[in-house]
Tab-separated table of C-alpha atoms in Angstrom:
chain	number	residue	atom	x	y	z
A	23	MET	CA	-19.018	-49.728	6.405
A	24	SER	CA	-17.877	-48.319	3.081
A	25	ARG	CA	-15.524	-45.351	3.272
A	26	ARG	CA	-16.447	-42.282	1.275
A	27	VAL	CA	-13.798	-41.616	-1.353
A	28	VAL	CA	-12.609	-37.997	-1.309
A	29	ARG	CA	-12.032	-36.478	-4.737
A	30	GLN	CA	-8.382	-35.778	-5.475
A	31	SER	CA	-7.672	-32.138	-6.327
A	32	LYS	CA	-4.722	-29.845	-5.686
A	33	PHE	CA	-7.204	-26.999	-5.127
A	34	ARG	CA	-9.206	-28.643	-2.326
A	35	HIS	CA	-7.435	-26.616	0.350
A	36	VAL	CA	-7.330	-23.198	-1.331
A	37	PHE	CA	-7.939	-20.534	1.323
A	38	GLY	CA	-8.554	-16.795	1.194
A	39	GLN	CA	-6.893	-14.212	3.413
A	40	PRO	CA	-7.221	-10.423	3.533
A	41	VAL	CA	-3.989	-8.418	3.514
A	42	LYS	CA	-2.811	-6.476	6.570
A	43	ALA	CA	-4.470	-3.120	7.250
A	44	ASP	CA	-1.479	-1.101	5.953
A	45	GLN	CA	-1.731	-2.857	2.561
A	46	MET	CA	-5.298	-1.722	1.899
A	47	TYR	CA	-6.329	1.416	-0.003
A	48	GLU	CA	-8.208	3.666	2.447
A	49	ASP	CA	-10.396	6.773	2.128
A	50	ILE	CA	-11.857	6.109	-1.319
A	51	ARG	CA	-15.410	7.268	-2.011
A	52	VAL	CA	-16.615	4.254	-4.011
A	53	SER	CA	-19.401	5.014	-6.501
A	54	LYS	CA	-22.989	4.525	-5.313
A	55	VAL	CA	-24.414	4.099	-8.821
A	56	THR	CA	-26.959	1.280	-9.010
A	57	TRP	CA	-25.439	-0.831	-11.750
A	58	ASP	CA	-24.263	-4.448	-11.583
A	59	SER	CA	-20.703	-4.028	-12.824
A	60	SER	CA	-17.652	-4.772	-10.699
A	61	PHE	CA	-16.657	-1.027	-10.256
A	62	CYS	CA	-13.000	-2.091	-10.026
A	63	ALA	CA	-10.366	-3.157	-12.569
A	64	VAL	CA	-6.807	-4.276	-11.785
A	65	ASN	CA	-3.665	-5.289	-13.648
A	66	PRO	CA	-0.021	-5.897	-12.622
A	67	LYS	CA	0.619	-2.123	-12.401
A	68	PHE	CA	-2.568	-0.365	-11.255
A	69	VAL	CA	-5.883	-0.646	-9.455
A	70	ALA	CA	-8.719	1.480	-10.910
A	71	ILE	CA	-11.914	2.205	-8.973
A	72	ILE	CA	-15.076	4.042	-10.044
A	73	VAL	CA	-15.642	6.804	-7.472
A	74	GLU	CA	-18.245	9.389	-6.487
A	75	SER	CA	-17.632	12.733	-8.117
A	76	GLY	CA	-19.543	15.969	-8.424
A	77	GLY	CA	-20.431	17.157	-11.925
A	78	GLY	CA	-19.785	14.167	-14.165
A	79	GLY	CA	-18.243	10.745	-13.817
A	80	ALA	CA	-14.797	9.791	-12.589
A	81	PHE	CA	-12.587	6.907	-11.639
A	82	MET	CA	-9.368	6.777	-9.651
A	83	VAL	CA	-6.181	4.993	-10.715
A	84	LEU	CA	-3.636	4.015	-8.053
A	85	PRO	CA	-0.258	2.314	-8.576
A	86	LEU	CA	-0.513	-1.101	-6.868
A	87	ALA	CA	2.247	-0.192	-4.415
A	88	LYS	CA	0.523	3.034	-3.276
A	89	THR	CA	-1.338	1.453	-0.351
A	90	GLY	CA	-2.574	3.148	2.818
A	91	ARG	CA	-4.624	6.304	3.047
A	92	VAL	CA	-5.304	7.938	-0.324
A	93	ASP	CA	-4.810	11.709	-0.411
A	94	LYS	CA	-8.188	13.434	-0.776
A	95	ASN	CA	-6.690	15.502	-3.622
A	96	HIS	CA	-5.391	12.454	-5.481
A	97	PRO	CA	-5.887	13.075	-9.232
A	98	LEU	CA	-8.892	11.401	-10.877
A	99	VAL	CA	-9.666	10.478	-14.461
A	100	THR	CA	-12.499	12.889	-15.221
A	101	GLY	CA	-13.642	13.213	-18.814
A	102	HIS	CA	-17.211	11.894	-18.696
A	103	THR	CA	-20.160	14.238	-18.170
A	104	ALA	CA	-22.259	11.586	-16.328
A	105	PRO	CA	-21.449	8.657	-13.983
A	106	VAL	CA	-18.963	6.008	-15.126
A	107	LEU	CA	-20.595	2.547	-15.205
A	108	ASP	CA	-17.782	0.209	-16.250
A	109	ILE	CA	-13.988	0.211	-16.618
A	110	ASP	CA	-11.650	-2.357	-18.191
A	111	TRP	CA	-7.841	-2.469	-18.557
A	112	CYS	CA	-6.470	-3.329	-21.980
A	113	PRO	CA	-5.008	-6.878	-21.810
A	114	HIS	CA	-2.193	-5.887	-24.200
A	115	ASN	CA	-1.113	-2.584	-22.650
A	116	ASP	CA	-1.054	-2.139	-18.870
A	117	ASN	CA	-1.193	1.669	-19.210
A	118	VAL	CA	-4.403	1.791	-21.260
A	119	ILE	CA	-7.892	1.647	-19.731
A	120	ALA	CA	-11.349	2.081	-21.245
A	121	SER	CA	-14.362	3.589	-19.445
A	122	ALA	CA	-18.079	3.499	-20.285
A	123	SER	CA	-20.569	6.032	-19.028
A	124	GLU	CA	-24.141	7.152	-18.711
A	125	ASP	CA	-23.186	10.026	-21.049
A	126	THR	CA	-23.422	7.472	-23.975
A	127	THR	CA	-19.673	7.536	-24.735
A	128	VAL	CA	-16.729	5.185	-24.314
A	129	MET	CA	-13.356	6.794	-23.599
A	130	VAL	CA	-9.894	5.256	-23.787
A	131	TRP	CA	-7.155	6.652	-21.543
A	132	GLN	CA	-3.370	6.445	-21.351
A	133	ILE	CA	-2.277	6.291	-17.693
A	134	PRO	CA	1.322	7.420	-17.019
A	135	ASP	CA	3.635	5.298	-14.835
A	136	TYR	CA	4.212	8.283	-12.514
A	137	VAL	CA	1.398	9.814	-10.448
A	138	PRO	CA	0.176	12.935	-12.305
A	139	THR	CA	-0.235	16.181	-10.382
A	140	ARG	CA	-3.600	17.084	-11.909
A	141	ASN	CA	-6.751	15.240	-12.991
A	142	ILE	CA	-6.481	13.413	-16.312
A	143	THR	CA	-9.173	15.011	-18.462
A	144	GLU	CA	-8.103	14.230	-22.042
A	145	PRO	CA	-8.784	10.704	-23.345
A	146	ILE	CA	-6.691	9.349	-26.216
A	147	VAL	CA	-9.905	8.671	-28.077
A	148	THR	CA	-13.660	9.098	-27.489
A	149	LEU	CA	-15.899	6.489	-29.117
A	150	GLU	CA	-19.371	7.795	-29.949
A	151	GLY	CA	-22.010	5.531	-31.443
A	152	HIS	CA	-24.485	4.604	-28.725
A	153	SER	CA	-27.684	6.604	-28.265
A	154	LYS	CA	-28.213	5.590	-24.599
A	155	ARG	CA	-25.964	4.919	-21.641
A	156	VAL	CA	-23.095	2.449	-22.091
A	157	GLY	CA	-22.962	-0.061	-19.239
A	158	ILE	CA	-20.551	-2.738	-20.470
A	159	ILE	CA	-17.097	-2.716	-22.072
A	160	THR	CA	-14.729	-5.611	-22.655
A	161	TRP	CA	-11.485	-5.857	-24.655
A	162	HIS	CA	-10.869	-8.601	-27.204
A	163	PRO	CA	-8.606	-11.258	-25.610
A	164	THR	CA	-6.196	-11.776	-28.539
A	165	ALA	CA	-6.584	-8.969	-31.136
A	166	ARG	CA	-4.849	-5.618	-30.640
A	167	ASN	CA	-7.036	-2.541	-29.994
A	168	VAL	CA	-10.422	-4.289	-30.440
A	169	LEU	CA	-12.960	-3.143	-27.828
A	170	LEU	CA	-16.604	-4.144	-27.427
A	171	SER	CA	-19.266	-1.922	-25.854
A	172	ALA	CA	-22.908	-2.654	-24.988
A	173	GLY	CA	-25.452	0.088	-24.313
A	174	GLY	CA	-28.976	0.755	-23.087
A	175	ASP	CA	-29.947	1.021	-26.766
A	176	ASN	CA	-29.541	-2.828	-26.889
A	177	LEU	CA	-26.631	-2.434	-29.334
A	178	LEU	CA	-23.266	-4.189	-29.325
A	179	ILE	CA	-20.542	-2.159	-31.043
A	180	LEU	CA	-17.010	-3.363	-31.825
A	181	TRP	CA	-14.400	-0.628	-32.130
A	182	ASN	CA	-10.870	-0.399	-33.431
A	183	VAL	CA	-9.360	1.859	-30.773
A	184	GLY	CA	-6.235	2.365	-32.909
A	185	THR	CA	-8.256	4.260	-35.535
A	186	GLY	CA	-11.296	5.336	-33.490
A	187	GLU	CA	-13.565	3.534	-35.990
A	188	MET	CA	-16.574	1.295	-35.537
A	189	LEU	CA	-15.699	-2.148	-36.888
A	190	LEU	CA	-19.082	-3.833	-36.451
A	191	THR	CA	-22.512	-2.947	-35.073
A	192	LEU	CA	-24.628	-5.847	-33.829
A	193	ASP	CA	-28.234	-4.685	-33.688
A	194	ASP	CA	-31.580	-6.550	-33.905
A	195	MET	CA	-30.120	-9.300	-31.697
A	196	HIS	CA	-31.286	-8.167	-28.267
A	197	SER	CA	-34.830	-7.012	-27.594
A	198	ASP	CA	-34.065	-5.658	-24.126
A	199	LEU	CA	-31.286	-4.509	-21.775
A	200	ILE	CA	-28.022	-6.487	-22.103
A	201	TYR	CA	-26.790	-7.718	-18.686
A	202	ASN	CA	-23.339	-9.005	-19.556
A	203	VAL	CA	-21.022	-9.927	-22.434
A	204	CYS	CA	-18.055	-12.331	-22.404
A	205	TRP	CA	-15.562	-13.390	-25.115
A	206	ASN	CA	-14.414	-16.972	-25.541
A	207	ARG	CA	-10.701	-17.801	-25.204
A	208	THR	CA	-9.739	-16.898	-28.782
A	209	GLY	CA	-12.261	-14.079	-29.251
A	210	SER	CA	-14.131	-15.858	-32.069
A	211	LEU	CA	-17.467	-15.937	-30.182
A	212	LEU	CA	-19.388	-13.884	-27.613
A	213	VAL	CA	-21.900	-14.996	-25.008
A	214	THR	CA	-24.490	-12.444	-23.826
A	215	THR	CA	-27.281	-12.390	-21.262
A	216	CYS	CA	-30.279	-10.138	-21.573
A	217	LYS	CA	-33.361	-8.935	-19.697
A	218	ASP	CA	-35.475	-10.914	-22.197
A	219	LYS	CA	-34.195	-14.067	-20.370
A	220	HIS	CA	-32.179	-15.339	-23.361
A	221	VAL	CA	-28.550	-16.464	-23.338
A	222	ARG	CA	-27.116	-15.973	-26.835
A	223	VAL	CA	-23.877	-17.195	-28.361
A	224	ILE	CA	-22.930	-14.774	-31.143
A	225	ASP	CA	-20.396	-14.923	-33.969
A	226	PRO	CA	-19.669	-11.180	-34.223
A	227	ARG	CA	-17.953	-11.291	-37.628
A	228	LYS	CA	-20.820	-13.212	-39.255
A	229	GLN	CA	-23.208	-11.017	-37.231
A	230	GLN	CA	-25.377	-13.974	-36.304
A	231	VAL	CA	-26.618	-15.842	-33.235
A	232	VAL	CA	-25.156	-19.366	-33.432
A	233	ALA	CA	-26.841	-20.779	-30.288
A	234	GLU	CA	-29.565	-19.574	-27.958
A	235	LYS	CA	-31.172	-20.720	-24.720
A	236	VAL	CA	-34.421	-19.249	-23.397
A	237	LYS	CA	-34.753	-19.101	-19.592
A	238	PRO	CA	-31.601	-20.949	-18.500
A	239	HIS	CA	-32.762	-19.921	-15.005
A	240	GLU	CA	-36.491	-19.531	-14.339
A	241	GLY	CA	-36.288	-16.526	-11.986
A	242	ALA	CA	-36.794	-12.897	-13.017
A	243	ARG	CA	-33.519	-11.497	-11.619
A	244	PRO	CA	-30.460	-10.889	-13.863
A	245	ILE	CA	-28.466	-13.767	-15.345
A	246	ARG	CA	-24.701	-13.810	-15.960
A	247	ALA	CA	-22.823	-16.030	-18.409
A	248	ILE	CA	-19.124	-16.657	-19.079
A	249	PHE	CA	-17.176	-18.956	-21.404
A	250	MET	CA	-14.974	-21.739	-20.022
A	251	ALA	CA	-11.649	-22.453	-21.753
A	252	ASP	CA	-13.085	-25.595	-23.408
A	253	GLY	CA	-16.071	-23.732	-24.875
A	254	LYS	CA	-18.672	-24.682	-22.268
A	255	ILE	CA	-20.780	-21.887	-20.744
A	256	PHE	CA	-21.169	-21.198	-17.026
A	257	THR	CA	-24.240	-19.217	-15.897
A	258	THR	CA	-25.530	-17.760	-12.634
A	259	GLY	CA	-29.151	-16.788	-12.060
A	260	PHE	CA	-32.222	-17.382	-9.917
A	261	SER	CA	-34.851	-20.107	-9.611
A	262	LYS	CA	-38.607	-19.443	-9.557
A	263	MET	CA	-38.364	-19.491	-5.759
A	264	SER	CA	-35.642	-16.772	-5.952
A	265	GLU	CA	-32.865	-19.148	-4.948
A	266	ARG	CA	-29.517	-18.350	-6.485
A	267	GLN	CA	-28.328	-20.967	-8.964
A	268	LEU	CA	-25.281	-21.831	-11.004
A	269	ALA	CA	-25.315	-23.993	-14.137
A	270	LEU	CA	-22.878	-25.403	-16.706
A	271	TRP	CA	-23.934	-25.836	-20.345
A	272	ASP	CA	-22.485	-27.699	-23.287
A	273	LEU	CA	-23.104	-25.967	-26.623
A	274	GLU	CA	-23.470	-29.377	-28.301
A	275	ASN	CA	-26.723	-29.756	-26.374
A	276	PHE	CA	-27.957	-26.369	-25.162
A	277	GLU	CA	-31.349	-27.728	-24.048
A	278	GLU	CA	-30.395	-29.045	-20.605
A	279	PRO	CA	-27.559	-28.014	-18.284
A	280	ILE	CA	-24.925	-30.668	-17.609
A	281	ALA	CA	-24.738	-29.346	-14.030
A	282	LEU	CA	-27.159	-27.270	-11.951
A	283	GLN	CA	-26.751	-26.288	-8.292
A	284	GLU	CA	-28.900	-24.184	-5.984
A	285	MET	CA	-27.100	-22.094	-3.407
A	286	ASP	CA	-29.059	-19.691	-1.193
A	287	THR	CA	-31.876	-17.137	-1.222
A	288	SER	CA	-29.851	-13.930	-1.178
A	289	ASN	CA	-30.927	-11.385	-3.836
A	290	GLY	CA	-27.514	-10.052	-4.943
A	291	VAL	CA	-26.498	-10.846	-8.525
A	292	LEU	CA	-23.578	-13.319	-8.562
A	293	LEU	CA	-20.595	-11.962	-10.521
A	294	PRO	CA	-18.509	-14.919	-11.814
A	295	PHE	CA	-14.702	-14.585	-12.102
A	296	TYR	CA	-12.922	-17.390	-13.943
A	297	ASP	CA	-9.314	-18.559	-13.913
A	298	PRO	CA	-8.792	-20.866	-16.927
A	299	ASP	CA	-5.352	-22.016	-15.674
A	300	SER	CA	-6.762	-23.635	-12.523
A	301	SER	CA	-10.307	-24.054	-13.909
A	302	ILE	CA	-11.766	-22.382	-10.822
A	303	VAL	CA	-14.830	-20.128	-10.881
A	304	TYR	CA	-15.161	-17.600	-8.027
A	305	LEU	CA	-18.646	-16.225	-7.332
A	306	CYS	CA	-18.926	-12.807	-5.691
A	307	GLY	CA	-22.384	-11.427	-5.001
A	308	LYS	CA	-22.845	-7.659	-4.808
A	309	GLY	CA	-23.908	-7.003	-1.228
A	310	ASP	CA	-22.575	-10.407	-0.084
A	311	SER	CA	-19.737	-10.695	2.373
A	312	SER	CA	-18.378	-13.954	0.954
A	313	ILE	CA	-16.640	-15.406	-2.114
A	314	ARG	CA	-17.605	-18.981	-3.050
A	315	TYR	CA	-15.359	-20.953	-5.346
A	316	PHE	CA	-15.854	-24.071	-7.469
A	317	GLU	CA	-13.583	-26.256	-9.566
A	318	ILE	CA	-14.848	-27.146	-13.056
A	319	THR	CA	-13.737	-30.555	-14.378
A	320	ALA	CA	-14.265	-32.477	-17.624
A	321	GLU	CA	-16.101	-35.413	-15.976
A	322	ALA	CA	-19.455	-35.530	-14.181
A	323	PRO	CA	-20.556	-33.938	-11.911
A	324	TYR	CA	-18.430	-31.188	-13.596
A	325	VAL	CA	-18.890	-28.484	-10.898
A	326	HIS	CA	-17.244	-29.187	-7.530
A	327	TYR	CA	-17.689	-26.868	-4.551
A	328	LEU	CA	-14.299	-26.070	-2.980
A	329	SER	CA	-14.861	-23.583	-0.179
A	330	THR	CA	-16.126	-20.143	0.864
A	331	TYR	CA	-14.118	-17.124	1.945
A	332	SER	CA	-16.246	-15.225	4.477
A	333	SER	CA	-15.880	-11.820	6.061
A	334	LYS	CA	-18.064	-9.405	8.021
A	335	GLU	CA	-18.311	-6.536	5.540
A	336	PRO	CA	-20.454	-6.646	2.364
A	337	GLN	CA	-18.742	-5.978	-0.976
A	338	ARG	CA	-19.717	-3.035	-3.188
A	339	GLY	CA	-17.657	-4.327	-6.097
A	340	MET	CA	-14.716	-6.569	-6.907
A	341	GLY	CA	-11.530	-6.458	-8.974
A	342	PHE	CA	-9.785	-9.628	-10.215
A	343	MET	CA	-6.042	-9.643	-10.899
A	344	PRO	CA	-4.824	-11.307	-14.142
A	345	LYS	CA	-2.612	-14.329	-13.461
A	346	ARG	CA	0.597	-12.515	-14.441
A	347	GLY	CA	0.098	-10.062	-11.554
A	348	LEU	CA	0.223	-12.730	-8.806
A	349	ASP	CA	3.051	-13.633	-6.414
A	350	VAL	CA	4.107	-17.118	-7.564
A	351	SER	CA	6.626	-17.460	-4.701
A	352	LYS	CA	3.716	-17.580	-2.224
A	353	CYS	CA	1.562	-20.042	-4.269
A	354	GLU	CA	-1.001	-17.285	-4.791
A	355	ILE	CA	-3.547	-18.454	-7.409
A	356	ALA	CA	-5.966	-15.488	-7.307
A	357	ARG	CA	-6.148	-11.992	-5.836
A	358	PHE	CA	-9.356	-10.035	-5.424
A	359	PHE	CA	-9.740	-6.329	-4.708
A	360	LYS	CA	-12.867	-6.022	-2.590
A	361	LEU	CA	-14.576	-2.619	-2.547
A	362	HIS	CA	-16.107	-1.411	0.707
A	363	GLU	CA	-17.887	1.908	1.118
A	364	ARG	CA	-14.655	3.794	1.830
A	365	LYS	CA	-11.792	1.429	1.026
A	366	CYS	CA	-10.409	-1.304	-1.234
A	367	GLU	CA	-9.193	-4.503	0.438
A	368	PRO	CA	-7.014	-7.030	-1.432
A	369	ILE	CA	-7.866	-10.682	-0.670
A	370	VAL	CA	-5.287	-13.336	-1.548
A	371	MET	CA	-6.241	-16.920	-2.502
A	372	THR	CA	-3.435	-19.403	-1.769
A	373	VAL	CA	-2.761	-23.113	-2.251
A	374	PRO	CA	-0.897	-24.318	0.885
A	375	ARG	CA	2.462	-25.847	-0.130
A	376	LYS	CA	5.536	-26.574	1.977
A	377	SER	CA	8.106	-26.112	-0.784
A	378	ASP	CA	9.494	-22.686	-1.739
A	379	LEU	CA	10.247	-23.871	-5.293
A	380	PHE	CA	8.240	-22.770	-8.325
A	381	GLN	CA	5.099	-24.925	-8.555
A	382	ASP	CA	4.769	-25.920	-12.224
A	383	ASP	CA	1.401	-27.588	-11.703
A	384	LEU	CA	-0.157	-24.398	-10.259
A	385	TYR	CA	1.244	-22.066	-12.903
A	386	PRO	CA	0.974	-23.302	-16.488
A	387	ASP	CA	1.973	-20.718	-19.109
A	388	THR	CA	-0.623	-17.952	-19.054
A	389	PRO	CA	-1.768	-15.191	-21.470
A	390	GLY	CA	0.844	-12.411	-21.592
A	391	PRO	CA	0.643	-8.776	-22.747
A	392	GLU	CA	1.366	-9.420	-26.457
A	393	PRO	CA	-1.618	-9.588	-28.837
A	394	ALA	CA	-1.762	-12.581	-31.188
A	395	LEU	CA	-3.466	-10.665	-34.023
A	396	GLU	CA	-3.942	-7.178	-35.395
A	397	ALA	CA	-7.502	-5.803	-35.517
A	398	ALA	CA	-7.628	-6.069	-39.337
A	399	GLU	CA	-6.473	-9.721	-39.277
A	400	TRP	CA	-9.178	-10.649	-36.772
A	401	LEU	CA	-11.837	-8.778	-38.738
A	402	ALA	CA	-10.751	-10.633	-41.901
A	403	GLY	CA	-11.564	-13.949	-40.203
A	404	GLN	CA	-8.350	-15.054	-38.486
A	405	ASP	CA	-8.421	-16.578	-34.992
A	406	ALA	CA	-5.495	-17.246	-32.695
A	407	GLU	CA	-4.841	-18.601	-29.225
A	408	PRO	CA	-3.486	-16.046	-26.700
A	409	VAL	CA	0.306	-15.579	-26.691
A	410	LEU	CA	1.443	-17.293	-23.480
A	411	VAL	CA	4.238	-16.386	-21.043
A	412	SER	CA	5.897	-18.403	-18.281
A	413	LEU	CA	5.608	-17.187	-14.687
A	414	ARG	CA	8.639	-19.232	-13.514
A	415	ASP	CA	10.722	-16.131	-12.740
A	416	GLY	CA	7.729	-13.940	-11.871
A	417	TYR	CA	6.245	-11.411	-14.286
A	418	VAL	CA	7.808	-7.966	-14.687
A	419	PRO	CA	5.394	-5.398	-16.196
A	420	VAL	CA	6.728	-3.713	-19.323
A	421	LYS	CA	7.396	0.015	-19.481
A	422	ASN	CA	4.678	2.450	-20.596
A	423	ARG	CA	3.857	1.937	-24.282
A	424	GLU	CA	1.987	4.792	-25.880
A	425	LEU	CA	-1.219	3.914	-27.698
A	426	LYS	CA	-1.208	5.775	-30.983
A	427	VAL	CA	-4.557	6.564	-32.568
A	428	THR	CA	-4.309	7.036	-36.336
A	429	ARG	CA	-7.559	8.430	-37.601
A	430	LYS	CA	-8.294	7.977	-41.276
A	431	ASN	CA	-8.630	11.375	-42.912
A	432	ILE	CA	-12.032	11.414	-44.615
A	433	LEU	CA	-10.899	14.401	-46.692
A	434	ASP	CA	-8.316	12.256	-48.500
A	435	ASN	CA	-10.875	10.329	-50.517
A	436	LYS	CA	-13.662	12.865	-51.044
A	437	PRO	CA	-13.668	15.590	-53.709
A	438	PRO	CA	-14.143	19.150	-52.415
A	439	VAL	CA	-17.798	20.177	-52.202
A	440	GLY	CA	-19.109	23.517	-53.532
A	441	PRO	CA	-17.555	26.165	-55.805
A	442	ARG	CA	-13.856	26.783	-55.374
A	443	ARG	CA	-13.101	30.328	-54.416
A	444	SER	CA	-10.354	32.123	-56.261
A	445	HIS	CA	-7.132	32.632	-54.356
A	446	SER	CA	-6.340	36.234	-53.591
A	447	THR	CA	-2.732	37.381	-53.420
A	448	CYS	CA	-3.069	37.300	-49.629
A	449	ASP	CA	-4.084	33.591	-49.762
A	450	ALA	CA	-1.164	32.798	-52.029
A	451	ASN	CA	1.365	34.276	-49.620
A	452	PHE	CA	-0.213	32.555	-46.603
A	453	SER	CA	0.455	28.795	-46.687
A	454	ARG	CA	-1.803	26.900	-44.283
A	455	PRO	CA	-0.210	24.196	-42.131
A	456	SER	CA	-1.393	20.683	-42.987
A	457	LEU	CA	-3.448	18.595	-40.561
A	458	GLU	CA	-0.399	16.335	-40.021
A	459	ASP	CA	1.734	19.351	-39.012
A	460	LEU	CA	-0.891	20.479	-36.517
A	461	LEU	CA	-1.248	16.981	-35.056
A	462	GLU	CA	2.542	16.690	-34.757
A	463	GLU	CA	2.675	20.035	-32.962
A	464	ILE	CA	-0.109	18.977	-30.562
A	465	ARG	CA	1.710	15.699	-29.896
A	466	SER	CA	4.959	17.493	-29.134
A	467	LEU	CA	3.163	19.979	-26.831
A	468	ARG	CA	1.489	17.078	-24.981
A	469	GLN	CA	4.890	15.384	-24.485
A	470	THR	CA	6.329	18.653	-23.162
A	471	VAL	CA	3.438	19.044	-20.701
A	472	GLN	CA	3.800	15.426	-19.527
A	473	ALA	CA	7.555	15.884	-19.054
A	474	GLN	CA	6.980	19.066	-17.046
A	475	GLU	CA	4.304	17.349	-14.923
A	476	LYS	CA	6.760	14.552	-14.130
A	477	ARG	CA	9.469	17.105	-13.280
A	478	ILE	CA	7.080	18.996	-10.971
A	479	SER	CA	6.027	15.723	-9.331
A	480	ASP	CA	9.694	14.715	-8.767
A	481	LEU	CA	10.528	18.143	-7.335
A	482	GLU	CA	7.511	17.960	-4.992
A	483	ASN	CA	8.665	14.527	-3.769
A	484	LYS	CA	12.204	15.851	-3.189
A	485	LEU	CA	10.800	18.856	-1.317
A	486	CYS	CA	8.677	16.539	0.866
A	487	LYS	CA	11.751	14.442	1.732
A	488	PHE	CA	13.773	17.591	2.412
A	489	THR	CA	11.137	19.113	4.719
A	490	ASN	CA	10.614	15.760	6.495
A	491	GLY	CA	14.370	15.454	6.951
A	492	THR	CA	14.739	18.939	8.468
A	493	ALA	CA	11.612	18.622	10.676
């Protein structure tokens, strides 16, 4: 009898485990909006969750350490006038998050390191350019302040958040609703999926489709596509018989997939989460109660099933921690934040190892919080690999860095319109403050308010300790 040779892989025994009950985030009214986004975004400092809210759209931001029951009066981020559909943390500033809404706008927010006492209602910048709801946002992986949004008007818009300007508008590319958008590793290309059953690879700066595949999956349900680190494309979708499928495609030959697997007949859309360092793809279906994971290799058969994490409760959404937010001392290679109806449950994926030493093979250098390019450099045609950091000594999040928005003053380069009125003596004596002076004054007032909010918050905490101590 010939023995079956088992494939060698350090990830064969990866297992998932939920955290203890006291490390979950309880009493959160997770949004019930019917939209296939993940509803949750996490980074090494915060977890953000789209929540139910009366009169407009809101999401909640919690410091990672603030586990347990969430106070029902916990401040929300509430600037949108209709439900929030997607949120995404800036990869280059852990205190900046963008939100997209049914109200057709994208807003960018600065989240303070302390817990504010009131709702955050003022975004740093509001980006207006879509004519229908905005369902997708994703930051550029290597260029500072570049944000992409996709709306129900079938438009892709690239923004420079630092100036509040539109950089590029990609129209006439999609004939129907855009399902998802993903950057490649350097941010030189995009892959999109659409209701018209096309997967498109787009060069945004040339504003052209460089590769296209019609019906990568035969079924009618939504398709998802993401880039692998080596430039291949991984898709999830449905067969004609409504079986869920996954496929891997090489752009050199986009006609046939180099791998295709059928999974089950559930009808939830599979959201793929990818870790380029371990080359593992995790598939989380909305409404599923499991996470399946696969290793992607360079040789056939390319996609290798590893295992399934199963639980009893279905997931309403899922957050995925960037690599720099993981606990390297416990050989943690992924952490998910699973949304239930009323809580958020972290799930830790671990490689079992006996040694307590740093495991070099599990943690190659990974993208850090520094951008490789400025927005203008990227727009001019430059590309760059992400700036990597070592996780050997663990990653310490940097202090709050303020995002400054410098709007270009359109009045500077336009002549005054209409007849000039003559200055009266009253006008001559009354010198108007310049726009810069007013902006400076507003900035200083905002800093004063933030300082006072922090002081009030500190005093409240001291009072709580004092009353608890005397009780």
